[in-house]
Short mmCIF file of C-alpha atoms in Angstrom, two decimals:
data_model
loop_
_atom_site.label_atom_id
_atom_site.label_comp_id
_atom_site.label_asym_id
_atom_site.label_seq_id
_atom_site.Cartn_x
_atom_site.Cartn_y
_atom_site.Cartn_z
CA UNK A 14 52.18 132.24 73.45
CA UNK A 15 49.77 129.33 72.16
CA UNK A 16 53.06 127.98 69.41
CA UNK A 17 55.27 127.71 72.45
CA UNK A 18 53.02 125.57 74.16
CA UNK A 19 52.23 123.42 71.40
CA UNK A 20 55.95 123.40 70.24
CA UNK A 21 56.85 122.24 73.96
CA UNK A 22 54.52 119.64 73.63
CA UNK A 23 55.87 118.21 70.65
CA UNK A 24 59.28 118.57 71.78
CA UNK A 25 58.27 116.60 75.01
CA UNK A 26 56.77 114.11 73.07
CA UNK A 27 59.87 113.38 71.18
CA UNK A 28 61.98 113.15 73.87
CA UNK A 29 59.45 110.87 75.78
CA UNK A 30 58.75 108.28 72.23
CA UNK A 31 55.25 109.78 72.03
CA UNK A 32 55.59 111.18 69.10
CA UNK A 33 55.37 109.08 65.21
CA UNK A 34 56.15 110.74 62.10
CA UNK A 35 55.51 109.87 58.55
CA UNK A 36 52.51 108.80 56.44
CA UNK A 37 52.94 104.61 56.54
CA UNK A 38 54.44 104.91 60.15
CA UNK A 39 51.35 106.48 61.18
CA UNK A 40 48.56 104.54 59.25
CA UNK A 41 49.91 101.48 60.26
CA UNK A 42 49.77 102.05 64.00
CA UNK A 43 46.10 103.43 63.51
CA UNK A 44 45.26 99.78 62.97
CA UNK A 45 46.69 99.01 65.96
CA UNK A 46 45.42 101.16 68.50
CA UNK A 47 48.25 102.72 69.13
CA UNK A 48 47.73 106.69 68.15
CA UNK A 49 45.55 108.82 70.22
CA UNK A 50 45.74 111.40 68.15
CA UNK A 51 46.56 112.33 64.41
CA UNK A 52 48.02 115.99 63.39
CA UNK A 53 47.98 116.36 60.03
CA UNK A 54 50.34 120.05 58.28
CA UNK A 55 47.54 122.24 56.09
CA UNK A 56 50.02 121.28 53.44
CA UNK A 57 49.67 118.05 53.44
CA UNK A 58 47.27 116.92 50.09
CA UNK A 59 43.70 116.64 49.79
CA UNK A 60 43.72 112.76 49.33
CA UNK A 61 46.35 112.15 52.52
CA UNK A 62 43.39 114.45 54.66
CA UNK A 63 40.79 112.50 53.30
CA UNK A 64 42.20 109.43 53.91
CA UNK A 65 43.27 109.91 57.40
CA UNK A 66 39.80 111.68 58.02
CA UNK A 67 38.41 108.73 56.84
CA UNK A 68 40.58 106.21 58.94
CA UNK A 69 40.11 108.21 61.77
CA UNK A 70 36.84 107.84 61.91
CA UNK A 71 36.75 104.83 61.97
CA UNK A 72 39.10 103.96 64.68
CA UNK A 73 37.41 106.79 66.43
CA UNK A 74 40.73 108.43 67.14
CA UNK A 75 40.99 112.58 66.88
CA UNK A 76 42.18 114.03 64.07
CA UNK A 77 43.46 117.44 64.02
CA UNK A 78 44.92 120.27 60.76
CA UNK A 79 47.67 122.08 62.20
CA UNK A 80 50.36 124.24 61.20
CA UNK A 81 52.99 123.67 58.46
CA UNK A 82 55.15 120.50 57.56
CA UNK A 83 58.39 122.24 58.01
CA UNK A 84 57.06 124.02 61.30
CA UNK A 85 55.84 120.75 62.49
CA UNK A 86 58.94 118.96 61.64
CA UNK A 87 61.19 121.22 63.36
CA UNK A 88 58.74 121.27 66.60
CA UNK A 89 59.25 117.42 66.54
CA UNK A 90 63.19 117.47 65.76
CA UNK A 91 62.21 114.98 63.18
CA UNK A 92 63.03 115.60 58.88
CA UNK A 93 60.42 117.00 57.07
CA UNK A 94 57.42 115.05 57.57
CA UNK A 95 53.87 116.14 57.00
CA UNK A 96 52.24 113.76 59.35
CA UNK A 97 52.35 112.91 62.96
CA UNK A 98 50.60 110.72 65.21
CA UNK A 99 50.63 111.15 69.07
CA UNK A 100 50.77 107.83 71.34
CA UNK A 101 50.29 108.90 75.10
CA UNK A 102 46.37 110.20 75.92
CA UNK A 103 47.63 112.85 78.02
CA UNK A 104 49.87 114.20 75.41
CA UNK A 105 47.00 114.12 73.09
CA UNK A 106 44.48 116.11 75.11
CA UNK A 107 46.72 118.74 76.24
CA UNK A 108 47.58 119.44 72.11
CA UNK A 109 44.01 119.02 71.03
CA UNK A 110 43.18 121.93 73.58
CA UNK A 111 46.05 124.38 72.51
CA UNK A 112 45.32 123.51 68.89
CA UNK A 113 41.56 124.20 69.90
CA UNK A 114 42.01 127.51 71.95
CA UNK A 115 44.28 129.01 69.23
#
């Protein structure tokens, strides 16, 4: 029951342009202020984690580990893309407590 939700989420995201994909995309508009929150696929590398931990931090924006690429991408309706940053605060608190209760 908890994937539907957070697939519905992502798919609402999309169709609302709350939703950016892709590893530059996403650590560009960290800089700006733009991302509430990062979701990063488990299958993403060590040093992508680490730096968007890191980054993260220090914007003080949440950071989440969730799911596969290829799962996440198809969620999204977006190519295969390992990372994905959320732009709308509601959005981002009602994935960060799915991704939390599951």
């Amino acid at each position: 029951m908890k994937r539907r939700k957070i697939e519905s989420y992502f798919g609402l995201a999309r169709r609302a342009g709350k939703i950016l994909s892709g590893y530059r995309t996403c650590m560009n508009s960290i800089s700006r202020g733009r991302i509430k929150l990062i979701i990063l696929a488990e299958d993403t590398s060590q040093n992508t984690k680490d730096k968007f931990r890191s980054l993260c931090e220090r914007y003080e924006i949440s950071f989440r580990i969730y799911g596969r690429s290829d799962d996440l991408s198809a969620m999204a309706g977006m190519s295969l893309r390992g990372v994905f940053g959320i732009t709308d605060g509601n959005f981002a608190e009602a994935m960060i407590k799915e991704i939390e209760d599951e």
